[in-house]
Coordinates of C-alpha atoms in Angstrom, one line a residue:
M554 CA -23.5 -100.5 -104.4
T555 CA -25.5 -101.5 -106.8
A556 CA -27.7 -99.5 -108.7
Q557 CA -30.6 -101.5 -107.5
Q558 CA -28.9 -100.8 -104.2
H559 CA -29.1 -97.6 -104.9
G560 CA -33.0 -96.9 -106.5
E561 CA -34.5 -98.5 -103.5
H562 CA -31.9 -95.8 -101.4
G563 CA -32.6 -93.7 -103.4
E564 CA -36.5 -93.8 -103.4
A565 CA -36.4 -94.2 -99.1
S566 CA -34.8 -90.8 -99.8
Q567 CA -37.5 -89.3 -100.5
N568 CA -40.1 -91.1 -98.8
R569 CA -38.5 -89.9 -95.6
P570 CA -39.2 -87.3 -94.0
T571 CA -36.8 -84.2 -93.6
A572 CA -35.7 -82.5 -90.1
E573 CA -37.2 -79.7 -91.1
Q574 CA -40.7 -82.0 -92.2
T575 CA -40.6 -83.4 -89.1
G576 CA -40.1 -80.6 -86.9
G577 CA -42.5 -78.7 -88.1
L578 CA -45.1 -81.9 -87.8
A579 CA -44.0 -81.7 -84.2
Q580 CA -44.8 -78.1 -83.8
Q581 CA -48.9 -78.7 -85.4
Q582 CA -48.4 -81.3 -82.8
Q583 CA -48.2 -79.2 -80.4
P584 CA -51.7 -76.9 -79.2
Q585 CA -50.2 -73.3 -80.0
P586 CA -51.7 -70.0 -78.9
Q587 CA -53.4 -67.6 -81.8
P588 CA -50.2 -66.3 -83.8
Q589 CA -49.7 -62.8 -83.8
P590 CA -49.2 -60.5 -87.1
Q591 CA -45.1 -60.2 -87.1
P592 CA -42.8 -58.4 -89.5
Q593 CA -43.0 -60.7 -92.4
P594 CA -39.1 -59.3 -94.1
L595 CA -37.1 -61.3 -92.0
S596 CA -39.0 -64.1 -93.2
L597 CA -38.3 -63.6 -97.4
P598 CA -35.3 -65.6 -98.8
L599 CA -32.4 -63.1 -99.6
P600 CA -30.1 -63.6 -103.3
H601 CA -27.6 -65.8 -102.8
T602 CA -28.7 -67.3 -99.3
H603 CA -29.1 -70.7 -98.6
H604 CA -32.3 -70.7 -96.5
H605 CA -29.5 -72.7 -93.6
E606 CA -28.1 -69.2 -93.6
L607 CA -30.7 -67.6 -92.3
S608 CA -31.1 -69.7 -88.6
P609 CA -28.5 -67.9 -86.0
S610 CA -29.2 -64.7 -87.0
L611 CA -32.6 -64.9 -86.3
P612 CA -32.4 -63.1 -83.2
E613 CA -30.7 -60.7 -84.1
N614 CA -33.0 -59.6 -86.4
A615 CA -35.8 -59.3 -84.6
A616 CA -33.6 -57.9 -81.3
A617 CA -32.6 -54.9 -84.4
A618 CA -36.0 -54.7 -86.0
S619 CA -37.1 -53.8 -83.1
A620 CA -34.6 -51.3 -82.3
A621 CA -35.5 -49.8 -85.4
L622 CA -39.5 -49.8 -83.8
A623 CA -38.4 -47.6 -81.4
L624 CA -36.7 -45.7 -83.0
A625 CA -39.3 -44.8 -85.6
V626 CA -41.6 -43.9 -83.3
A627 CA -39.2 -41.7 -81.0
E628 CA -38.1 -40.1 -84.6
P629 CA -40.8 -39.7 -86.7
D630 CA -39.9 -39.2 -90.4
P631 CA -38.4 -36.2 -91.4
I632 CA -41.1 -36.3 -95.0
S633 CA -44.3 -36.0 -92.7
L634 CA -42.9 -33.1 -90.5
Q635 CA -42.7 -31.1 -93.2
H636 CA -46.6 -31.2 -93.8
T637 CA -46.9 -31.3 -89.1
P638 CA -46.9 -27.6 -87.7
A639 CA -44.3 -27.8 -85.8
V640 CA -44.1 -28.1 -81.7
Q641 CA -45.1 -24.5 -80.0
P642 CA -43.6 -24.2 -76.4
A643 CA -47.0 -24.1 -74.2
A644 CA -49.0 -21.2 -73.7
P645 CA -49.1 -19.6 -70.7
A646 CA -52.2 -20.0 -69.1
P647 CA -55.5 -18.5 -70.4
Q648 CA -57.1 -14.8 -69.1
R649 CA -60.1 -15.2 -67.4
V650 CA -61.7 -13.7 -70.6
H651 CA -64.9 -10.9 -69.2
D652 CA -68.4 -10.2 -70.8
K653 CA -68.3 -6.0 -70.2
Q654 CA -71.6 -6.0 -70.4
S655 CA -72.4 -8.5 -68.2
G656 CA -74.0 -7.5 -64.8
S657 CA -71.7 -8.5 -61.8
Y658 CA -69.1 -6.9 -64.2
I659 CA -71.0 -3.0 -64.7
V660 CA -71.9 -3.7 -61.0
R661 CA -68.0 -4.9 -59.9
T662 CA -66.9 -1.5 -62.0
L663 CA -68.9 0.3 -60.6
F664 CA -68.0 0.0 -56.9
A665 CA -64.5 0.0 -58.0
G666 CA -64.8 3.0 -59.0
G667 CA -66.7 4.4 -56.1
I668 CA -65.1 3.8 -54.0
A669 CA -61.2 5.1 -55.5
G670 CA -63.5 8.3 -56.0
C671 CA -63.8 8.6 -52.6
A672 CA -60.4 7.8 -51.6
A673 CA -59.0 10.2 -54.0
K674 CA -60.5 13.4 -52.5
T675 CA -60.7 13.0 -48.1
T676 CA -57.3 12.5 -49.4
I677 CA -57.0 16.4 -50.5
A678 CA -60.5 17.2 -48.8
P679 CA -59.3 20.5 -46.8
L680 CA -57.4 21.5 -50.0
D681 CA -60.8 21.3 -51.7
R682 CA -62.4 23.5 -49.3
V683 CA -59.8 26.3 -49.1
K684 CA -59.6 26.3 -53.1
I685 CA -63.6 26.5 -52.7
L686 CA -63.0 30.5 -51.4
F687 CA -61.0 31.3 -53.0
Q688 CA -62.4 30.7 -56.3
T689 CA -65.7 31.7 -55.1
S690 CA -64.5 35.1 -53.7
N691 CA -65.6 34.5 -50.5
P692 CA -64.7 37.8 -48.5
H693 CA -63.2 36.3 -45.2
Y694 CA -60.8 35.0 -47.5
T695 CA -60.2 36.3 -50.2
K696 CA -56.8 38.0 -48.4
Y697 CA -54.7 35.0 -48.9
T698 CA -55.3 33.9 -52.3
G699 CA -52.6 34.0 -55.0
S700 CA -50.0 32.3 -52.8
F701 CA -48.6 28.7 -51.5
S702 CA -48.9 30.5 -48.3
G703 CA -51.6 32.3 -47.7
T704 CA -53.3 28.8 -48.9
L705 CA -51.8 27.3 -45.8
R706 CA -52.9 30.6 -43.0
A707 CA -55.9 30.3 -44.8
M708 CA -55.6 26.4 -43.6
A709 CA -55.0 27.8 -40.3
K710 CA -58.1 30.8 -40.1
I711 CA -60.5 27.9 -40.3
H712 CA -58.5 25.2 -38.1
G713 CA -58.8 28.0 -35.5
S714 CA -62.3 29.0 -35.6
D715 CA -63.9 25.9 -36.6
G716 CA -60.9 23.0 -35.4
I717 CA -60.4 19.7 -37.5
M718 CA -63.5 18.8 -38.9
G719 CA -64.3 22.8 -40.0
L720 CA -61.3 21.1 -43.3
F721 CA -63.9 18.8 -43.8
Q722 CA -66.7 21.2 -43.8
G723 CA -68.9 19.6 -46.6
H724 CA -67.0 16.1 -47.0
S725 CA -70.4 14.2 -45.6
A726 CA -72.0 16.0 -48.9
T727 CA -68.1 15.7 -51.0
L728 CA -68.4 11.4 -50.9
M729 CA -72.8 11.6 -52.0
R730 CA -71.7 13.5 -54.5
I731 CA -68.3 11.3 -55.5
F732 CA -69.4 7.7 -55.4
P733 CA -71.6 7.6 -58.0
Y734 CA -70.2 10.7 -59.5
A735 CA -66.4 8.8 -60.5
A736 CA -68.4 4.9 -60.8
I737 CA -70.6 5.6 -63.3
K738 CA -67.4 7.9 -64.6
F739 CA -65.0 4.7 -64.4
M740 CA -68.3 2.0 -65.5
V741 CA -69.1 4.4 -68.8
Y742 CA -65.4 4.7 -69.9
E743 CA -64.8 0.8 -69.0
Q744 CA -68.1 0.5 -71.1
I745 CA -66.8 2.9 -74.2
K746 CA -63.3 1.7 -74.9
G747 CA -64.7 -1.6 -75.0
F748 CA -66.6 -0.9 -78.0
M749 CA -64.6 1.7 -79.4
M750 CA -61.9 0.9 -78.7
P751 CA -62.2 -3.7 -78.4
R752 CA -57.7 -4.7 -79.7
K753 CA -55.6 -2.9 -78.5
G754 CA -54.8 -2.2 -82.6
D755 CA -58.2 0.6 -82.7
E756 CA -56.3 2.6 -79.5
T757 CA -56.2 5.9 -80.8
S758 CA -55.9 9.8 -78.8
F759 CA -59.6 11.0 -80.5
R760 CA -61.1 7.7 -79.3
K761 CA -59.3 7.9 -75.4
F762 CA -60.3 11.5 -75.3
M763 CA -63.9 10.5 -76.3
A764 CA -64.6 8.1 -74.5
G765 CA -63.1 10.0 -71.2
S766 CA -65.3 13.2 -72.5
L767 CA -68.2 11.3 -72.5
A768 CA -67.9 9.6 -69.3
G769 CA -67.4 12.3 -68.2
C770 CA -71.0 14.5 -69.2
S771 CA -72.4 11.1 -68.2
S772 CA -71.4 10.8 -64.5
V773 CA -72.1 15.1 -64.3
A774 CA -75.8 14.6 -66.1
V775 CA -76.4 12.2 -62.6
S776 CA -74.1 13.9 -59.9
Y777 CA -75.1 17.6 -60.3
P778 CA -76.9 18.6 -57.2
L779 CA -74.9 16.6 -54.8
D780 CA -71.8 19.2 -55.9
L781 CA -74.1 21.7 -56.0
L782 CA -74.9 21.2 -52.3
R783 CA -70.7 20.1 -51.2
V784 CA -70.1 23.4 -52.5
R785 CA -73.0 25.4 -51.0
L786 CA -71.5 23.3 -47.5
A787 CA -68.2 24.3 -48.5
F788 CA -68.9 27.9 -49.0
E789 CA -71.1 28.8 -46.2
V790 CA -68.9 30.5 -43.3
R791 CA -70.0 31.7 -39.8
L792 CA -68.0 32.9 -37.4
S793 CA -70.2 33.2 -34.6
R794 CA -72.8 30.1 -34.6
P795 CA -72.5 26.8 -36.1
P796 CA -71.9 26.2 -40.1
A797 CA -75.4 24.8 -41.9
G798 CA -75.6 21.1 -41.5
L799 CA -77.0 19.0 -44.5
V800 CA -80.8 19.6 -44.2
E801 CA -80.7 22.8 -43.3
T802 CA -78.8 23.4 -46.6
I803 CA -81.3 21.4 -49.2
K804 CA -84.2 23.6 -47.3
A805 CA -82.2 26.6 -48.4
I806 CA -81.3 26.3 -52.1
Y807 CA -84.8 24.5 -52.7
S808 CA -86.3 27.7 -50.9
E809 CA -84.9 30.4 -52.8
P810 CA -86.4 32.1 -55.2
R811 CA -85.5 30.9 -59.4
T812 CA -84.8 35.5 -60.1
L813 CA -81.7 36.4 -58.2
V814 CA -82.2 40.3 -56.6
P815 CA -79.2 42.1 -55.1
A816 CA -79.6 42.5 -51.6
S817 CA -80.5 45.8 -52.0
A818 CA -83.2 45.0 -54.2
S819 CA -84.6 42.3 -51.5
A820 CA -84.6 44.3 -48.4
S821 CA -85.8 48.0 -50.2
G822 CA -89.5 46.1 -50.6
A823 CA -91.7 45.7 -54.3
A824 CA -91.6 49.1 -55.3
A825 CA -87.7 49.4 -55.1
A826 CA -87.8 46.1 -57.0
A827 CA -90.0 47.1 -59.7
S828 CA -88.4 49.7 -60.9
T829 CA -85.3 47.2 -61.4
T830 CA -84.0 45.3 -64.6
E831 CA -87.0 42.6 -65.9
S832 CA -83.9 39.8 -65.0
T833 CA -83.7 41.4 -61.1
A834 CA -87.2 42.7 -61.5
V835 CA -89.1 40.0 -58.9
A836 CA -87.6 37.2 -56.3
G837 CA -90.1 34.6 -57.8
P838 CA -91.3 31.5 -56.0
P839 CA -88.9 29.4 -55.1
G840 CA -87.2 27.4 -57.9
G841 CA -87.1 24.0 -56.2
I842 CA -85.4 21.5 -58.3
R843 CA -84.3 24.1 -61.0
N844 CA -82.1 25.7 -58.5
F845 CA -79.6 22.8 -57.7
Y846 CA -78.7 23.0 -61.5
R847 CA -77.5 26.1 -61.6
G848 CA -73.9 26.0 -63.0
F849 CA -75.0 23.1 -64.6
M850 CA -73.7 23.7 -68.3
P851 CA -70.6 25.8 -67.3
T852 CA -69.4 22.3 -66.0
M853 CA -71.0 20.3 -68.7
Y854 CA -68.9 23.0 -71.3
G855 CA -65.5 22.0 -68.3
M856 CA -65.8 18.3 -68.1
I857 CA -65.3 17.9 -71.6
P858 CA -62.3 18.7 -71.6
Y859 CA -61.5 17.6 -67.7
A860 CA -62.9 14.0 -67.9
G861 CA -61.0 14.4 -72.0
V862 CA -57.6 14.8 -71.4
S863 CA -56.9 13.4 -68.1
F864 CA -58.3 9.6 -69.1
L865 CA -56.6 10.1 -73.1
T866 CA -53.3 11.9 -71.4
Y867 CA -52.8 8.5 -68.3
E868 CA -53.9 6.0 -71.3
T869 CA -51.5 7.4 -73.6
L870 CA -48.7 8.2 -70.6
K871 CA -49.9 4.5 -69.4
S872 CA -48.4 2.4 -72.6
W873 CA -45.7 5.3 -72.9
V874 CA -43.6 4.0 -70.1
S875 CA -44.7 0.2 -70.5
N876 CA -43.1 0.6 -73.9
H877 CA -40.4 1.9 -73.3
F878 CA -39.3 2.0 -69.8
M879 CA -41.1 -1.7 -68.1
S880 CA -37.7 -2.8 -66.8
Y881 CA -38.4 0.3 -64.6
T882 CA -41.8 0.8 -64.3
L883 CA -43.7 -2.5 -64.7
V884 CA -44.1 -4.8 -61.9
N885 CA -44.8 -7.4 -64.7
G886 CA -42.4 -5.5 -67.3
E887 CA -40.5 -9.0 -67.4
A888 CA -42.5 -11.6 -68.4
I889 CA -44.1 -8.2 -70.8
A890 CA -40.1 -8.7 -72.0
R891 CA -40.6 -12.3 -72.8
Q892 CA -44.3 -12.5 -73.7
R893 CA -44.0 -9.6 -75.9
Q894 CA -40.8 -11.2 -77.7
A895 CA -42.1 -14.6 -78.2
H896 CA -45.2 -12.4 -80.0
H897 CA -42.3 -10.9 -82.4
D898 CA -40.5 -13.9 -83.2
A899 CA -43.8 -15.7 -83.7
H900 CA -45.7 -12.7 -86.0
S901 CA -41.7 -10.7 -87.6
N902 CA -42.7 -12.4 -90.6
D903 CA -46.2 -12.0 -90.8
V904 CA -47.8 -9.3 -93.5
G905 CA -48.1 -5.3 -92.2
F906 CA -46.4 -6.8 -87.9
H907 CA -44.8 -4.0 -85.4
P908 CA -44.0 -4.9 -82.6
D909 CA -46.1 -2.1 -81.1
H910 CA -48.4 -2.8 -82.2
H911 CA -49.4 -6.9 -80.3
D912 CA -52.3 -7.5 -79.6
E913 CA -53.6 -8.6 -75.9
G914 CA -56.0 -10.3 -76.3
V915 CA -57.1 -13.8 -74.6
G916 CA -54.0 -15.1 -73.2
H917 CA -51.4 -12.4 -72.5
I918 CA -50.4 -10.6 -69.5
K919 CA -51.4 -7.2 -68.8
P920 CA -48.7 -4.9 -67.9
Q921 CA -49.0 -4.3 -64.2
L922 CA -48.1 -0.2 -62.8
K923 CA -45.7 -0.6 -60.2
A924 CA -47.0 2.5 -57.0
W925 CA -44.3 5.3 -57.9
S926 CA -45.1 5.2 -61.5
N927 CA -49.0 4.5 -61.1
L928 CA -49.4 8.1 -58.9
T929 CA -46.9 9.7 -61.3
I930 CA -48.6 9.6 -64.5
G931 CA -52.1 9.9 -62.5
G932 CA -51.2 13.6 -61.1
L933 CA -49.5 14.0 -64.6
S934 CA -52.3 13.4 -65.8
G935 CA -54.6 15.6 -63.3
I936 CA -52.4 19.0 -63.7
A937 CA -53.0 18.3 -68.1
A938 CA -57.0 17.9 -67.5
Q939 CA -56.9 21.4 -64.5
T940 CA -54.7 23.5 -67.1
C941 CA -57.5 22.6 -69.5
S942 CA -60.7 23.3 -67.5
Y943 CA -60.2 25.5 -65.3
P944 CA -61.7 28.7 -66.1
F945 CA -65.2 26.6 -67.0
E946 CA -64.6 25.2 -62.8
V947 CA -64.7 28.9 -61.9
I948 CA -67.5 30.0 -63.7
R949 CA -68.8 26.6 -62.2
R950 CA -68.3 28.1 -59.0
H951 CA -69.6 31.3 -59.1
M952 CA -73.0 30.6 -60.4
Q953 CA -73.0 27.1 -57.7
V954 CA -73.0 29.8 -54.7
A955 CA -75.1 32.3 -56.4
G956 CA -77.5 32.2 -53.8
K957 CA -75.4 33.2 -50.4
S958 CA -73.0 35.3 -53.2
T959 CA -73.9 39.7 -52.9
T960 CA -73.1 39.1 -56.7
G961 CA -75.7 37.0 -57.7
A962 CA -77.2 38.4 -59.7
K963 CA -74.9 39.0 -61.6
H964 CA -74.2 35.3 -61.9
A965 CA -78.0 33.4 -63.8
T966 CA -75.9 32.5 -66.3
T967 CA -73.2 31.4 -68.5
L968 CA -72.4 34.6 -70.2
A969 CA -73.7 37.2 -67.1
T970 CA -71.0 35.1 -65.1
I971 CA -68.2 35.5 -67.1
A972 CA -68.8 39.5 -68.0
D973 CA -68.8 40.2 -64.5
I974 CA -65.9 38.3 -63.7
Y975 CA -64.0 39.7 -66.6
G976 CA -65.0 42.6 -65.2
R977 CA -64.2 42.3 -61.8
R978 CA -61.1 41.2 -62.1
G979 CA -59.1 40.7 -65.4
F980 CA -58.1 37.8 -67.5
S981 CA -56.7 36.8 -64.7
G982 CA -59.7 35.9 -62.5
F983 CA -60.0 32.9 -64.1
W984 CA -57.5 31.6 -62.8
V985 CA -57.5 32.0 -59.4
G986 CA -56.6 29.2 -57.7
L987 CA -55.6 28.1 -60.0
S988 CA -51.6 26.7 -57.1
I989 CA -53.9 25.4 -54.9
G990 CA -55.7 23.7 -57.7
Y991 CA -53.0 21.9 -58.6
I992 CA -51.8 21.3 -55.9
K993 CA -54.9 19.5 -55.2
V994 CA -55.3 17.1 -58.7
V995 CA -51.9 16.0 -58.0
P996 CA -52.8 14.0 -55.6
M997 CA -56.4 13.5 -55.9
F998 CA -55.7 11.8 -59.4
A999 CA -52.5 9.9 -58.1
V1000 CA -54.7 8.1 -55.5
S1001 CA -57.8 8.1 -57.7
F1002 CA -56.0 6.3 -60.6
Y1003 CA -54.2 4.0 -57.9
V1004 CA -56.7 3.1 -55.8
Y1005 CA -59.0 2.4 -60.0
E1006 CA -56.1 0.3 -61.0
W1007 CA -55.7 -2.0 -57.5
M1008 CA -59.4 -2.1 -57.2
K1009 CA -59.6 -3.8 -61.0
I1010 CA -56.9 -6.6 -60.1
L1011 CA -58.8 -6.8 -56.2
L1012 CA -62.2 -7.7 -58.5
E1013 CA -61.2 -9.8 -61.6
I1014 CA -61.9 -6.6 -64.0
D1015 CA -59.0 -6.9 -66.4

C-alpha cells in the first residue's frame, strides 16, 4: 500500500464511527425511560485497566454491590452504634396509672374497705359478743372470765338462752358501724400514704405508723356513735324477756341523764341525791346526742397505737416476705424476680443504687400475696395492734356501758374509770379478756386485710 493510500485509509478510519459510537447512536435513537440514579463507582476507570476489560464483569459487580447494600442495611455501621442507644428488650405493658384524688378512686376504695370490714366482723361476731360481756364485767358472765374454756362455756350459755341469734346480738349495729368505719379507715390511709409516701423509697416506719394512726382516728370520729350503740346491744342481758331492739336502745341512750348517779341514790329521791357529791348530785336532763360519745377520748387515745401498729406491722411484713421469700409467699413471685433482676442489671452502676430500693412505678408488677401468707401477716398485725392498745379498749368499754352498769357513776371521765378499774381489780383489770381478744383479732385482721387486697385487685384500685 502506497503512502497516499495509507493516508486515505487512515483518514477514512478517523472519519468512520467506532463500534462503541455506533452502539451509542443506536441507543440514543431508541426511546429510553427516565434514567434512575445508579451507583457511580463501577463506571470509573480503574488504574492500569483498559475500558474494554470492565465490560465482562459488570453483572458480577452489580450483584456484589446489591449484596453489600443489603448487608449495610441489615448490619449498621459499628461506628454509628457508638452514638446510638442500645435497643432494650420490650418492657412489660405499663400498669394503669390511678389518680388517687379522683372521685372514682375514692368511691372504689370506700367500697372495698367497707366490704372488708363487714366480712371480718361477721367472722368473729360470736367472739366479739362474749368479749364485750367480759370486758364490761357483766355480772352474769364474770365467773367465766380468765380462760379459753370459760369463753366456750359463756358461748354455750348464750346459745342455750337466746339461741344462735344470741351470739349475733348487736351484729346489725356492728355492720352499720363497721362499714363506714372500715371504709373511711382504708380510704384515708390510701390518701395519706399517697401523699406522704408517693414512691417506694419514701416509705419509713414512722410514716407508715402516722398514716395508719390518722386513718384510724378519722374513721372513729365518724363512726363512734354506732360503736357505742353496738356495745350497748351486746351488753344487754335479759333472762326473762327478749333483748332490746335497735330503736329501743337508741331511745334509751338518748334519754339517759348526762350526769349519772348510783342506783341507790336515784331510788332514794331528791333529798338523798342532794347529799351526794357534785358529780353525782342530780340526775340532770337527758344527755341527748352527747350520750353517744361516752368514752370517745380513750377511744381516740387507743386508736393511735391500734391503727398505727396494725398498718405498720402489715406493710413491714408484706415488704419483708415479698423481698426475701417471694417464691413461697407471692402468686407472681417469678415475674417479680425477673423484674427485679432486670432492674438490677440496668441500674447496678448508678450512684447510690440499692437492690432493695427499686421503684414500683409505672410498668412494674405489683407483688400479690398468696392467700395463706396474706392471712398470716394480717393475723400477726392484729396481735401486735391488740397488745399495744388493749388497756384503752377496756377503759372505753366501761365508759360506753356506764348508763346500764351498777358502777356507771364512777365512769364519768377517763381518769375516774382508770381509778375504779385499778381499785377493783388491780393492774390485771386492764387486761381482762385479752386472751379472747387475741382469738378475735387474729381472724378479724386476717380476713380484713385479705378481703381488702382481693377487692383492690377486683376493683383495680392498685
